[in-house]
Amino acid sequence: MDKERMAQLRESFHRSKIMTLFKAVPTGMAKGYFEISVPKQDFMLRPAGMFNGSTMATLVDVSAGYVAASAKPSESYLTTVELKVNYLTPAVGEMLVARAQVVKNGRILMVVRSDIFTVSNGKETLVATSLVTLMRLALKAPDVQID
Amino acid sequence: MDKERMAQLRESFHRSKIMTLFKAVPTGMAKGYFEISVPKQDFMLRPAGMFNGSTMATLVDVSAGYVAASAKPSESYLTTVELKVNYLTPAVGEMLVARAQVVKNGRILMVVRSDIFTVSNGKETLVATSLVTLMRLALKAPDVQID
Amino acid sequence: MDKERMAQLRESFHRSKIMTLFKAVPTGMAKGYFEISVPKQDFMLRPAGMFNGSTMATLVDVSAGYVAASAKPSESYLTTVELKVNYLTPAVGEMLVARAQVVKNGRILMVVRSDIFTVSNGKETLVATSLVTLMRLALKAPDVQID
Amino acid sequence: MDKERMAQLRESFHRSKIMTLFKAVPTGMAKGYFEISVPKQDFMLRPAGMFNGSTMATLVDVSAGYVAASAKPSESYLTTVELKVNYLTPAVGEMLVARAQVVKNGRILMVVRSDIFTVSNGKETLVATSLVTLMRLALKAPDVQID
């Protein structure tokens, strides 16, 4: 990924209100790879203390959007077509890390996998996996999903 | 649904930190049906102004959990096994409404559908649909997903 | 659906080698609705005698393709983008019926739901539900999926 | 995987009527890994000549079942809970190969990924990927899905 594109994505990430709310940090970025790290906050947890499914689904969606953007020229407009998450094990830990990679970089449609890990005492556990389809709309298109 | 169970779910909803953050209101509740309404907030939006996919996925997950709970006795412990959302059209509006219903009420596994609507000038539009699988764990079980 | 389009779909169905193998019959057809009925055959069954998941996934895929075609002009070329099936209960019966309807008829992407029923002694049971995304390619396009 | 278990799976595969119909061969087998190879036949093809989605969904389902079985003791009874396939590119080739691996080997639920490749002139292309959830039922249980 060229430096300009990387700077654009980083800037977009820092402007994102939902990522700000999550105190999320983009901890890895390359063409076709995007990693997001998120510290534990109360609203992310189930009563029993593990991360809830909504928080993990949010990280899947956001990491998928950024990894797809990382593989396309800057003027692309991307929208999520569908998203599927499998929750694998109780998500116990101090931090969540989402690691997204492009499975298929089509001209119109893209398929992405994002894996979600918890970090607990420095040890990582895979807690969810996913498949996401995104669509690339025409340059600077108005915000249109699917239609 | 008996009154006691309904009160339990309502109480649980009001204790939920993520629903509090979303300013969400449980606007419909019956055995096998659960509806959540959410007013627009900045962190829920894409730059172009429509609701983002993460917000809709969160409503799918939460409404699925509550509708599954509505169909089970109070001592059930439920966890999301997997979740799949199809985004249908740009989610433009002042409010999101999630309407979840039980498709299959199995002893161990449950399948739920949650439809997401935007409300704009009193008009509703279906903007996403979903299928969610949940698992019922033993009574008062520790918070265990899948394992 | 006009008569010409209906005749085209019926003809296409009867030419389909997989539907011939399945001894499948198109038992319902309208714009945005398609129904397929299939009698039990040995290769469709699990050892314990119920229909297997592969047979139901095939009916989901085929019924989704036809219902999408029913909602588009004749020169459309459609391809399945992704398919998700939830199996709900053991599929016991003499016959399978797939009932597909269009959830979203977008210009490029379409979302379809197909429900699968068994018929046993005249009684129907919902045994699987699904969501399918399809893509419409340009007129008479070469057979291109996603790319 | 011990030799007895491997022999059981191989025998079960050769008894399978749908795999016989597909002229499928189990070309790889280990604990947590299962590979199936299938030569092209007319009923597997779209009119334009590539493999159809139903054939690939069938290979996903069957390979997922066998890989799950490979990771469990012989007396397990497994059933597919849900299956999701992303079709990535036109499936052109002389042969399909499904490669399934266990992502999560839970006590009750298992999550599997199966990747589908075409082989054309000795060159492989990834044409579909998937996620499948399976459930393990009690020993020698009657054939019960989800319920």
PDB file of N, CA, C and O in Angstrom, chain C residues 17-18 21 42-43 46 48 50 52-58 61-62 77-91 143-147, chain D residues 17-18 21 42-43 46 48 50 52-54 56-58 61-62 77-91 143-147:
ATOM      1  N   LYS C  17     -30.043 -30.234 -15.692  1.00  0.00           N
ATOM      2  CA  LYS C  17     -29.682 -31.636 -15.427  1.00  0.00           C
ATOM      3  C   LYS C  17     -29.773 -31.973 -13.949  1.00  0.00           C
ATOM      4  O   LYS C  17     -30.137 -33.091 -13.576  1.00  0.00           O
ATOM      5  N   ILE C  18     -29.458 -31.014 -13.093  1.00  0.00           N
ATOM      6  CA  ILE C  18     -29.517 -31.330 -11.658  1.00  0.00           C
ATOM      7  C   ILE C  18     -30.971 -31.468 -11.216  1.00  0.00           C
ATOM      8  O   ILE C  18     -31.310 -32.360 -10.430  1.00  0.00           O
ATOM      9  N   LEU C  21     -32.139 -34.869 -12.373  1.00  0.00           N
ATOM     10  CA  LEU C  21     -31.623 -35.884 -11.450  1.00  0.00           C
ATOM     11  C   LEU C  21     -32.470 -35.944 -10.175  1.00  0.00           C
ATOM     12  O   LEU C  21     -32.718 -37.011  -9.612  1.00  0.00           O
ATOM     13  N   ASP C  42     -32.890 -42.208  -2.718  1.00  0.00           N
ATOM     14  CA  ASP C  42     -31.870 -42.726  -1.805  1.00  0.00           C
ATOM     15  C   ASP C  42     -30.680 -41.784  -1.593  1.00  0.00           C
ATOM     16  O   ASP C  42     -30.213 -41.602  -0.470  1.00  0.00           O
ATOM     17  N   PHE C  43     -30.184 -41.175  -2.664  1.00  0.00           N
ATOM     18  CA  PHE C  43     -28.973 -40.351  -2.508  1.00  0.00           C
ATOM     19  C   PHE C  43     -29.239 -39.071  -1.725  1.00  0.00           C
ATOM     20  O   PHE C  43     -28.308 -38.343  -1.383  1.00  0.00           O
ATOM     21  N   ARG C  46     -29.792 -39.303   4.723  1.00  0.00           N
ATOM     22  CA  ARG C  46     -28.809 -39.734   5.703  1.00  0.00           C
ATOM     23  C   ARG C  46     -29.076 -41.213   6.020  1.00  0.00           C
ATOM     24  O   ARG C  46     -30.184 -41.700   5.783  1.00  0.00           O
ATOM     25  N   ALA C  48     -29.891 -42.577   8.654  1.00  0.00           N
ATOM     26  CA  ALA C  48     -31.063 -42.747   9.515  1.00  0.00           C
ATOM     27  C   ALA C  48     -32.375 -42.426   8.801  1.00  0.00           C
ATOM     28  O   ALA C  48     -33.445 -42.535   9.386  1.00  0.00           O
ATOM     29  N   MET C  50     -33.529 -39.466   7.149  1.00  0.00           N
ATOM     30  CA  MET C  50     -34.029 -38.115   6.835  1.00  0.00           C
ATOM     31  C   MET C  50     -33.218 -37.509   5.685  1.00  0.00           C
ATOM     32  O   MET C  50     -32.128 -37.977   5.371  1.00  0.00           O
ATOM     33  N   ASN C  52     -30.689 -35.288   3.695  1.00  0.00           N
ATOM     34  CA  ASN C  52     -29.401 -34.730   4.122  1.00  0.00           C
ATOM     35  C   ASN C  52     -29.307 -33.224   3.825  1.00  0.00           C
ATOM     36  O   ASN C  52     -30.103 -32.666   3.065  1.00  0.00           O
ATOM     37  N   GLY C  53     -28.328 -32.599   4.456  1.00  0.00           N
ATOM     38  CA  GLY C  53     -28.128 -31.156   4.320  1.00  0.00           C
ATOM     39  C   GLY C  53     -27.746 -30.742   2.907  1.00  0.00           C
ATOM     40  O   GLY C  53     -28.104 -29.646   2.457  1.00  0.00           O
ATOM     41  N   SER C  54     -27.061 -31.589   2.184  1.00  0.00           N
ATOM     42  CA  SER C  54     -26.642 -31.259   0.820  1.00  0.00           C
ATOM     43  C   SER C  54     -27.848 -31.101  -0.098  1.00  0.00           C
ATOM     44  O   SER C  54     -27.904 -30.192  -0.934  1.00  0.00           O
ATOM     45  N   THR C  55     -28.800 -31.986   0.059  1.00  0.00           N
ATOM     46  CA  THR C  55     -30.005 -31.924  -0.767  1.00  0.00           C
ATOM     47  C   THR C  55     -30.777 -30.642  -0.480  1.00  0.00           C
ATOM     48  O   THR C  55     -31.239 -29.956  -1.399  1.00  0.00           O
ATOM     49  N   MET C  56     -30.873 -30.287   0.781  1.00  0.00           N
ATOM     50  CA  MET C  56     -31.586 -29.056   1.130  1.00  0.00           C
ATOM     51  C   MET C  56     -30.815 -27.827   0.645  1.00  0.00           C
ATOM     52  O   MET C  56     -31.406 -26.872   0.139  1.00  0.00           O
ATOM     53  N   ALA C  57     -29.491 -27.846   0.757  1.00  0.00           N
ATOM     54  CA  ALA C  57     -28.690 -26.704   0.267  1.00  0.00           C
ATOM     55  C   ALA C  57     -28.845 -26.556  -1.246  1.00  0.00           C
ATOM     56  O   ALA C  57     -28.909 -25.434  -1.770  1.00  0.00           O
ATOM     57  N   THR C  58     -28.934 -27.684  -1.946  1.00  0.00           N
ATOM     58  CA  THR C  58     -29.143 -27.636  -3.399  1.00  0.00           C
ATOM     59  C   THR C  58     -30.488 -26.984  -3.721  1.00  0.00           C
ATOM     60  O   THR C  58     -30.578 -26.114  -4.598  1.00  0.00           O
ATOM     61  N   ASP C  61     -30.235 -23.249  -3.197  1.00  0.00           N
ATOM     62  CA  ASP C  61     -29.497 -22.592  -4.284  1.00  0.00           C
ATOM     63  C   ASP C  61     -30.344 -22.482  -5.553  1.00  0.00           C
ATOM     64  O   ASP C  61     -30.452 -21.405  -6.157  1.00  0.00           O
ATOM     65  N   VAL C  62     -30.965 -23.574  -5.940  1.00  0.00           N
ATOM     66  CA  VAL C  62     -31.710 -23.569  -7.201  1.00  0.00           C
ATOM     67  C   VAL C  62     -32.966 -22.703  -7.091  1.00  0.00           C
ATOM     68  O   VAL C  62     -33.264 -21.896  -7.986  1.00  0.00           O
ATOM     69  N   TYR C  77     -28.545 -12.163 -16.394  1.00  0.00           N
ATOM     70  CA  TYR C  77     -27.723 -13.311 -16.051  1.00  0.00           C
ATOM     71  C   TYR C  77     -27.434 -13.234 -14.553  1.00  0.00           C
ATOM     72  O   TYR C  77     -26.876 -12.242 -14.089  1.00  0.00           O
ATOM     73  N   LEU C  78     -27.809 -14.280 -13.819  1.00  0.00           N
ATOM     74  CA  LEU C  78     -27.707 -14.236 -12.362  1.00  0.00           C
ATOM     75  C   LEU C  78     -26.725 -15.267 -11.846  1.00  0.00           C
ATOM     76  O   LEU C  78     -26.628 -16.365 -12.382  1.00  0.00           O
ATOM     77  N   THR C  79     -26.034 -14.912 -10.785  1.00  0.00           N
ATOM     78  CA  THR C  79     -25.104 -15.857 -10.180  1.00  0.00           C
ATOM     79  C   THR C  79     -25.208 -15.742  -8.661  1.00  0.00           C
ATOM     80  O   THR C  79     -25.489 -14.670  -8.131  1.00  0.00           O
ATOM     81  N   THR C  80     -25.018 -16.857  -7.959  1.00  0.00           N
ATOM     82  CA  THR C  80     -25.101 -16.838  -6.497  1.00  0.00           C
ATOM     83  C   THR C  80     -23.818 -16.251  -5.917  1.00  0.00           C
ATOM     84  O   THR C  80     -22.724 -16.703  -6.238  1.00  0.00           O
ATOM     85  N   VAL C  81     -23.960 -15.254  -5.074  1.00  0.00           N
ATOM     86  CA  VAL C  81     -22.816 -14.629  -4.392  1.00  0.00           C
ATOM     87  C   VAL C  81     -22.495 -15.395  -3.109  1.00  0.00           C
ATOM     88  O   VAL C  81     -21.335 -15.701  -2.820  1.00  0.00           O
ATOM     89  N   GLU C  82     -23.510 -15.670  -2.336  1.00  0.00           N
ATOM     90  CA  GLU C  82     -23.326 -16.423  -1.091  1.00  0.00           C
ATOM     91  C   GLU C  82     -24.667 -16.979  -0.666  1.00  0.00           C
ATOM     92  O   GLU C  82     -25.710 -16.460  -1.027  1.00  0.00           O
ATOM     93  N   LEU C  83     -24.578 -18.014   0.142  1.00  0.00           N
ATOM     94  CA  LEU C  83     -25.754 -18.791   0.528  1.00  0.00           C
ATOM     95  C   LEU C  83     -25.573 -19.244   1.966  1.00  0.00           C
ATOM     96  O   LEU C  83     -24.485 -19.679   2.349  1.00  0.00           O
ATOM     97  N   LYS C  84     -26.615 -19.099   2.773  1.00  0.00           N
ATOM     98  CA  LYS C  84     -26.543 -19.505   4.165  1.00  0.00           C
ATOM     99  C   LYS C  84     -27.813 -20.250   4.540  1.00  0.00           C
ATOM    100  O   LYS C  84     -28.913 -19.748   4.312  1.00  0.00           O
ATOM    101  N   VAL C  85     -27.650 -21.453   5.053  1.00  0.00           N
ATOM    102  CA  VAL C  85     -28.791 -22.290   5.419  1.00  0.00           C
ATOM    103  C   VAL C  85     -28.744 -22.606   6.903  1.00  0.00           C
ATOM    104  O   VAL C  85     -27.688 -22.987   7.426  1.00  0.00           O
ATOM    105  N   ASN C  86     -29.859 -22.471   7.580  1.00  0.00           N
ATOM    106  CA  ASN C  86     -30.018 -22.981   8.944  1.00  0.00           C
ATOM    107  C   ASN C  86     -30.915 -24.215   8.907  1.00  0.00           C
ATOM    108  O   ASN C  86     -32.071 -24.130   8.467  1.00  0.00           O
ATOM    109  N   TYR C  87     -30.383 -25.317   9.399  1.00  0.00           N
ATOM    110  CA  TYR C  87     -31.155 -26.557   9.488  1.00  0.00           C
ATOM    111  C   TYR C  87     -31.863 -26.571  10.833  1.00  0.00           C
ATOM    112  O   TYR C  87     -31.230 -26.415  11.878  1.00  0.00           O
ATOM    113  N   LEU C  88     -33.176 -26.776  10.816  1.00  0.00           N
ATOM    114  CA  LEU C  88     -33.959 -26.521  12.017  1.00  0.00           C
ATOM    115  C   LEU C  88     -34.369 -27.770  12.780  1.00  0.00           C
ATOM    116  O   LEU C  88     -34.513 -27.733  14.000  1.00  0.00           O
ATOM    117  N   THR C  89     -34.588 -28.832  12.068  1.00  0.00           N
ATOM    118  CA  THR C  89     -35.145 -30.025  12.696  1.00  0.00           C
ATOM    119  C   THR C  89     -34.938 -31.193  11.730  1.00  0.00           C
ATOM    120  O   THR C  89     -34.746 -30.970  10.543  1.00  0.00           O
ATOM    121  N   PRO C  90     -34.924 -32.429  12.206  1.00  0.00           N
ATOM    122  CA  PRO C  90     -34.667 -33.549  11.302  1.00  0.00           C
ATOM    123  C   PRO C  90     -35.685 -33.567  10.155  1.00  0.00           C
ATOM    124  O   PRO C  90     -36.887 -33.463  10.387  1.00  0.00           O
ATOM    125  N   ALA C  91     -35.175 -33.693   8.936  1.00  0.00           N
ATOM    126  CA  ALA C  91     -36.009 -33.536   7.745  1.00  0.00           C
ATOM    127  C   ALA C  91     -36.624 -34.869   7.344  1.00  0.00           C
ATOM    128  O   ALA C  91     -36.226 -35.502   6.376  1.00  0.00           O
ATOM    129  N   ASP C 143     -20.365 -16.116 -18.334  1.00  0.00           N
ATOM    130  CA  ASP C 143     -20.708 -16.638 -17.007  1.00  0.00           C
ATOM    131  C   ASP C 143     -19.679 -16.200 -15.959  1.00  0.00           C
ATOM    132  O   ASP C 143     -18.701 -16.898 -15.720  1.00  0.00           O
ATOM    133  N   VAL C 144     -19.923 -15.075 -15.351  1.00  0.00           N
ATOM    134  CA  VAL C 144     -18.938 -14.534 -14.421  1.00  0.00           C
ATOM    135  C   VAL C 144     -19.541 -14.408 -13.033  1.00  0.00           C
ATOM    136  O   VAL C 144     -20.588 -13.808 -12.859  1.00  0.00           O
ATOM    137  N   GLN C 145     -18.895 -15.003 -12.065  1.00  0.00           N
ATOM    138  CA  GLN C 145     -19.354 -14.866 -10.676  1.00  0.00           C
ATOM    139  C   GLN C 145     -18.506 -13.826  -9.970  1.00  0.00           C
ATOM    140  O   GLN C 145     -17.285 -13.909  -9.995  1.00  0.00           O
ATOM    141  N   ILE C 146     -19.120 -12.890  -9.330  1.00  0.00           N
ATOM    142  CA  ILE C 146     -18.478 -11.918  -8.456  1.00  0.00           C
ATOM    143  C   ILE C 146     -17.456 -11.038  -9.168  1.00  0.00           C
ATOM    144  O   ILE C 146     -17.459  -9.832  -9.012  1.00  0.00           O
ATOM    145  N   ASP C 147     -16.563 -11.649  -9.924  1.00  0.00           N
ATOM    146  CA  ASP C 147     -15.458 -10.884 -10.522  1.00  0.00           C
ATOM    147  C   ASP C 147     -15.946  -9.808 -11.453  1.00  0.00           C
ATOM    148  O   ASP C 147     -16.714 -10.106 -12.361  1.00  0.00           O
TER     149      ASP C 147
ATOM    150  N   LYS D  17     -24.346 -42.744  -0.588  1.00  0.00           N
ATOM    151  CA  LYS D  17     -24.921 -42.762  -1.937  1.00  0.00           C
ATOM    152  C   LYS D  17     -24.674 -41.453  -2.670  1.00  0.00           C
ATOM    153  O   LYS D  17     -24.493 -41.438  -3.876  1.00  0.00           O
ATOM    154  N   ILE D  18     -24.666 -40.340  -1.941  1.00  0.00           N
ATOM    155  CA  ILE D  18     -24.445 -39.072  -2.641  1.00  0.00           C
ATOM    156  C   ILE D  18     -22.991 -38.971  -3.103  1.00  0.00           C
ATOM    157  O   ILE D  18     -22.713 -38.499  -4.207  1.00  0.00           O
ATOM    158  N   LEU D  21     -22.721 -41.121  -6.188  1.00  0.00           N
ATOM    159  CA  LEU D  21     -23.287 -40.379  -7.326  1.00  0.00           C
ATOM    160  C   LEU D  21     -22.286 -39.346  -7.854  1.00  0.00           C
ATOM    161  O   LEU D  21     -22.170 -39.117  -9.057  1.00  0.00           O
ATOM    162  N   ASP D  42     -21.976 -33.838 -15.880  1.00  0.00           N
ATOM    163  CA  ASP D  42     -22.929 -32.890 -16.468  1.00  0.00           C
ATOM    164  C   ASP D  42     -23.859 -32.223 -15.451  1.00  0.00           C
ATOM    165  O   ASP D  42     -24.108 -31.022 -15.524  1.00  0.00           O
ATOM    166  N   PHE D  43     -24.381 -33.001 -14.516  1.00  0.00           N
ATOM    167  CA  PHE D  43     -25.369 -32.421 -13.598  1.00  0.00           C
ATOM    168  C   PHE D  43     -24.741 -31.418 -12.631  1.00  0.00           C
ATOM    169  O   PHE D  43     -25.462 -30.725 -11.900  1.00  0.00           O
ATOM    170  N   ARG D  46     -23.254 -25.445 -14.685  1.00  0.00           N
ATOM    171  CA  ARG D  46     -24.151 -24.430 -15.219  1.00  0.00           C
ATOM    172  C   ARG D  46     -24.133 -24.540 -16.741  1.00  0.00           C
ATOM    173  O   ARG D  46     -23.194 -25.108 -17.320  1.00  0.00           O
ATOM    174  N   ALA D  48     -23.241 -22.527 -18.865  1.00  0.00           N
ATOM    175  CA  ALA D  48     -22.000 -21.978 -19.438  1.00  0.00           C
ATOM    176  C   ALA D  48     -20.781 -22.842 -19.134  1.00  0.00           C
ATOM    177  O   ALA D  48     -19.671 -22.512 -19.564  1.00  0.00           O
ATOM    178  N   MET D  50     -19.310 -23.950 -16.077  1.00  0.00           N
ATOM    179  CA  MET D  50     -18.618 -24.029 -14.777  1.00  0.00           C
ATOM    180  C   MET D  50     -19.453 -24.814 -13.764  1.00  0.00           C
ATOM    181  O   MET D  50     -20.648 -25.025 -13.973  1.00  0.00           O
ATOM    182  N   ASN D  52     -21.758 -25.652 -10.727  1.00  0.00           N
ATOM    183  CA  ASN D  52     -22.840 -24.859 -10.121  1.00  0.00           C
ATOM    184  C   ASN D  52     -22.679 -24.762  -8.596  1.00  0.00           C
ATOM    185  O   ASN D  52     -21.915 -25.510  -7.979  1.00  0.00           O
ATOM    186  N   GLY D  53     -23.405 -23.820  -8.024  1.00  0.00           N
ATOM    187  CA  GLY D  53     -23.337 -23.569  -6.589  1.00  0.00           C
ATOM    188  C   GLY D  53     -23.825 -24.727  -5.745  1.00  0.00           C
ATOM    189  O   GLY D  53     -23.336 -24.952  -4.630  1.00  0.00           O
ATOM    190  N   SER D  54     -24.782 -25.483  -6.258  1.00  0.00           N
ATOM    191  CA  SER D  54     -25.326 -26.617  -5.510  1.00  0.00           C
ATOM    192  C   SER D  54     -24.265 -27.688  -5.295  1.00  0.00           C
ATOM    193  O   SER D  54     -24.159 -28.276  -4.211  1.00  0.00           O
ATOM    194  N   MET D  56     -21.048 -27.265  -5.218  1.00  0.00           N
ATOM    195  CA  MET D  56     -20.057 -26.782  -4.245  1.00  0.00           C
ATOM    196  C   MET D  56     -20.628 -26.802  -2.827  1.00  0.00           C
ATOM    197  O   MET D  56     -19.940 -27.173  -1.875  1.00  0.00           O
ATOM    198  N   ALA D  57     -21.899 -26.436  -2.678  1.00  0.00           N
ATOM    199  CA  ALA D  57     -22.523 -26.474  -1.349  1.00  0.00           C
ATOM    200  C   ALA D  57     -22.571 -27.903  -0.811  1.00  0.00           C
ATOM    201  O   ALA D  57     -22.367 -28.146   0.384  1.00  0.00           O
ATOM    202  N   THR D  58     -22.817 -28.849  -1.699  1.00  0.00           N
ATOM    203  CA  THR D  58     -22.820 -30.257  -1.299  1.00  0.00           C
ATOM    204  C   THR D  58     -21.442 -30.673  -0.791  1.00  0.00           C
ATOM    205  O   THR D  58     -21.317 -31.323   0.263  1.00  0.00           O
ATOM    206  N   ASP D  61     -20.866 -29.237   2.648  1.00  0.00           N
ATOM    207  CA  ASP D  61     -21.618 -29.967   3.680  1.00  0.00           C
ATOM    208  C   ASP D  61     -20.965 -31.310   4.003  1.00  0.00           C
ATOM    209  O   ASP D  61     -20.743 -31.650   5.175  1.00  0.00           O
ATOM    210  N   VAL D  62     -20.651 -32.071   2.974  1.00  0.00           N
ATOM    211  CA  VAL D  62     -20.112 -33.413   3.201  1.00  0.00           C
ATOM    212  C   VAL D  62     -18.706 -33.348   3.804  1.00  0.00           C
ATOM    213  O   VAL D  62     -18.389 -34.062   4.771  1.00  0.00           O
ATOM    214  N   TYR D  77     -22.357 -38.822  17.012  1.00  0.00           N
ATOM    215  CA  TYR D  77     -23.325 -38.592  15.969  1.00  0.00           C
ATOM    216  C   TYR D  77     -23.357 -37.098  15.679  1.00  0.00           C
ATOM    217  O   TYR D  77     -23.636 -36.300  16.569  1.00  0.00           O
ATOM    218  N   LEU D  78     -23.072 -36.716  14.423  1.00  0.00           N
ATOM    219  CA  LEU D  78     -22.939 -35.297  14.089  1.00  0.00           C
ATOM    220  C   LEU D  78     -24.020 -34.865  13.123  1.00  0.00           C
ATOM    221  O   LEU D  78     -24.403 -35.618  12.221  1.00  0.00           O
ATOM    222  N   THR D  79     -24.453 -33.620  13.271  1.00  0.00           N
ATOM    223  CA  THR D  79     -25.450 -33.094  12.355  1.00  0.00           C
ATOM    224  C   THR D  79     -25.099 -31.641  12.042  1.00  0.00           C
ATOM    225  O   THR D  79     -24.532 -30.938  12.874  1.00  0.00           O
ATOM    226  N   THR D  80     -25.392 -31.203  10.807  1.00  0.00           N
ATOM    227  CA  THR D  80     -25.080 -29.825  10.422  1.00  0.00           C
ATOM    228  C   THR D  80     -26.115 -28.878  11.018  1.00  0.00           C
ATOM    229  O   THR D  80     -27.313 -29.063  10.838  1.00  0.00           O
ATOM    230  N   VAL D  81     -25.654 -27.865  11.713  1.00  0.00           N
ATOM    231  CA  VAL D  81     -26.531 -26.842  12.298  1.00  0.00           C
ATOM    232  C   VAL D  81     -26.788 -25.735  11.281  1.00  0.00           C
ATOM    233  O   VAL D  81     -27.928 -25.309  11.086  1.00  0.00           O
ATOM    234  N   GLU D  82     -25.731 -25.279  10.650  1.00  0.00           N
ATOM    235  CA  GLU D  82     -25.879 -24.240   9.626  1.00  0.00           C
ATOM    236  C   GLU D  82     -24.635 -24.229   8.767  1.00  0.00           C
ATOM    237  O   GLU D  82     -23.567 -24.667   9.200  1.00  0.00           O
ATOM    238  N   LEU D  83     -24.807 -23.685   7.588  1.00  0.00           N
ATOM    239  CA  LEU D  83     -23.756 -23.745   6.565  1.00  0.00           C
ATOM    240  C   LEU D  83     -23.807 -22.452   5.779  1.00  0.00           C
ATOM    241  O   LEU D  83     -24.891 -21.964   5.440  1.00  0.00           O
ATOM    242  N   LYS D  84     -22.641 -21.857   5.538  1.00  0.00           N
ATOM    243  CA  LYS D  84     -22.593 -20.609   4.783  1.00  0.00           C
ATOM    244  C   LYS D  84     -21.449 -20.686   3.778  1.00  0.00           C
ATOM    245  O   LYS D  84     -20.310 -20.978   4.145  1.00  0.00           O
ATOM    246  N   VAL D  85     -21.764 -20.452   2.517  1.00  0.00           N
ATOM    247  CA  VAL D  85     -20.776 -20.531   1.442  1.00  0.00           C
ATOM    248  C   VAL D  85     -20.656 -19.184   0.751  1.00  0.00           C
ATOM    249  O   VAL D  85     -21.673 -18.576   0.410  1.00  0.00           O
ATOM    250  N   ASN D  86     -19.449 -18.730   0.530  1.00  0.00           N
ATOM    251  CA  ASN D  86     -19.183 -17.583  -0.346  1.00  0.00           C
ATOM    252  C   ASN D  86     -18.571 -18.095  -1.644  1.00  0.00           C
ATOM    253  O   ASN D  86     -17.509 -18.722  -1.615  1.00  0.00           O
ATOM    254  N   TYR D  87     -19.228 -17.784  -2.739  1.00  0.00           N
ATOM    255  CA  TYR D  87     -18.718 -18.154  -4.066  1.00  0.00           C
ATOM    256  C   TYR D  87     -17.832 -17.016  -4.559  1.00  0.00           C
ATOM    257  O   TYR D  87     -18.255 -15.866  -4.583  1.00  0.00           O
ATOM    258  N   LEU D  88     -16.591 -17.342  -4.924  1.00  0.00           N
ATOM    259  CA  LEU D  88     -15.601 -16.286  -5.123  1.00  0.00           C
ATOM    260  C   LEU D  88     -15.340 -15.943  -6.577  1.00  0.00           C
ATOM    261  O   LEU D  88     -15.018 -14.802  -6.907  1.00  0.00           O
ATOM    262  N   THR D  89     -15.446 -16.921  -7.431  1.00  0.00           N
ATOM    263  CA  THR D  89     -15.050 -16.710  -8.826  1.00  0.00           C
ATOM    264  C   THR D  89     -15.629 -17.868  -9.646  1.00  0.00           C
ATOM    265  O   THR D  89     -15.958 -18.909  -9.083  1.00  0.00           O
ATOM    266  N   PRO D  90     -15.817 -17.714 -10.939  1.00  0.00           N
ATOM    267  CA  PRO D  90     -16.416 -18.796 -11.725  1.00  0.00           C
ATOM    268  C   PRO D  90     -15.608 -20.083 -11.587  1.00  0.00           C
ATOM    269  O   PRO D  90     -14.385 -20.070 -11.735  1.00  0.00           O
ATOM    270  N   ALA D  91     -16.298 -21.168 -11.307  1.00  0.00           N
ATOM    271  CA  ALA D  91     -15.639 -22.427 -10.958  1.00  0.00           C
ATOM    272  C   ALA D  91     -15.360 -23.247 -12.211  1.00  0.00           C
ATOM    273  O   ALA D  91     -16.018 -24.246 -12.489  1.00  0.00           O
ATOM    274  N   ASP D 143     -31.293 -40.004  15.066  1.00  0.00           N
ATOM    275  CA  ASP D 143     -30.856 -38.950  14.160  1.00  0.00           C
ATOM    276  C   ASP D 143     -31.610 -37.642  14.434  1.00  0.00           C
ATOM    277  O   ASP D 143     -32.659 -37.393  13.844  1.00  0.00           O
ATOM    278  N   VAL D 144     -31.083 -36.827  15.277  1.00  0.00           N
ATOM    279  CA  VAL D 144     -31.794 -35.620  15.676  1.00  0.00           C
ATOM    280  C   VAL D 144     -30.966 -34.387  15.335  1.00  0.00           C
ATOM    281  O   VAL D 144     -29.806 -34.298  15.711  1.00  0.00           O
ATOM    282  N   GLN D 145     -31.586 -33.463  14.591  1.00  0.00           N
ATOM    283  CA  GLN D 145     -30.910 -32.215  14.291  1.00  0.00           C
ATOM    284  C   GLN D 145     -31.425 -31.127  15.210  1.00  0.00           C
ATOM    285  O   GLN D 145     -32.633 -30.923  15.304  1.00  0.00           O
ATOM    286  N   ILE D 146     -30.565 -30.412  15.842  1.00  0.00           N
ATOM    287  CA  ILE D 146     -30.878 -29.218  16.619  1.00  0.00           C
ATOM    288  C   ILE D 146     -31.820 -29.475  17.793  1.00  0.00           C
ATOM    289  O   ILE D 146     -31.578 -29.033  18.889  1.00  0.00           O
ATOM    290  N   ASP D 147     -32.899 -30.168  17.529  1.00  0.00           N
ATOM    291  CA  ASP D 147     -33.926 -30.346  18.568  1.00  0.00           C
ATOM    292  C   ASP D 147     -33.386 -31.037  19.814  1.00  0.00           C
ATOM    293  O   ASP D 147     -32.823 -32.110  19.710  1.00  0.00           O
TER     294      ASP D 147
END
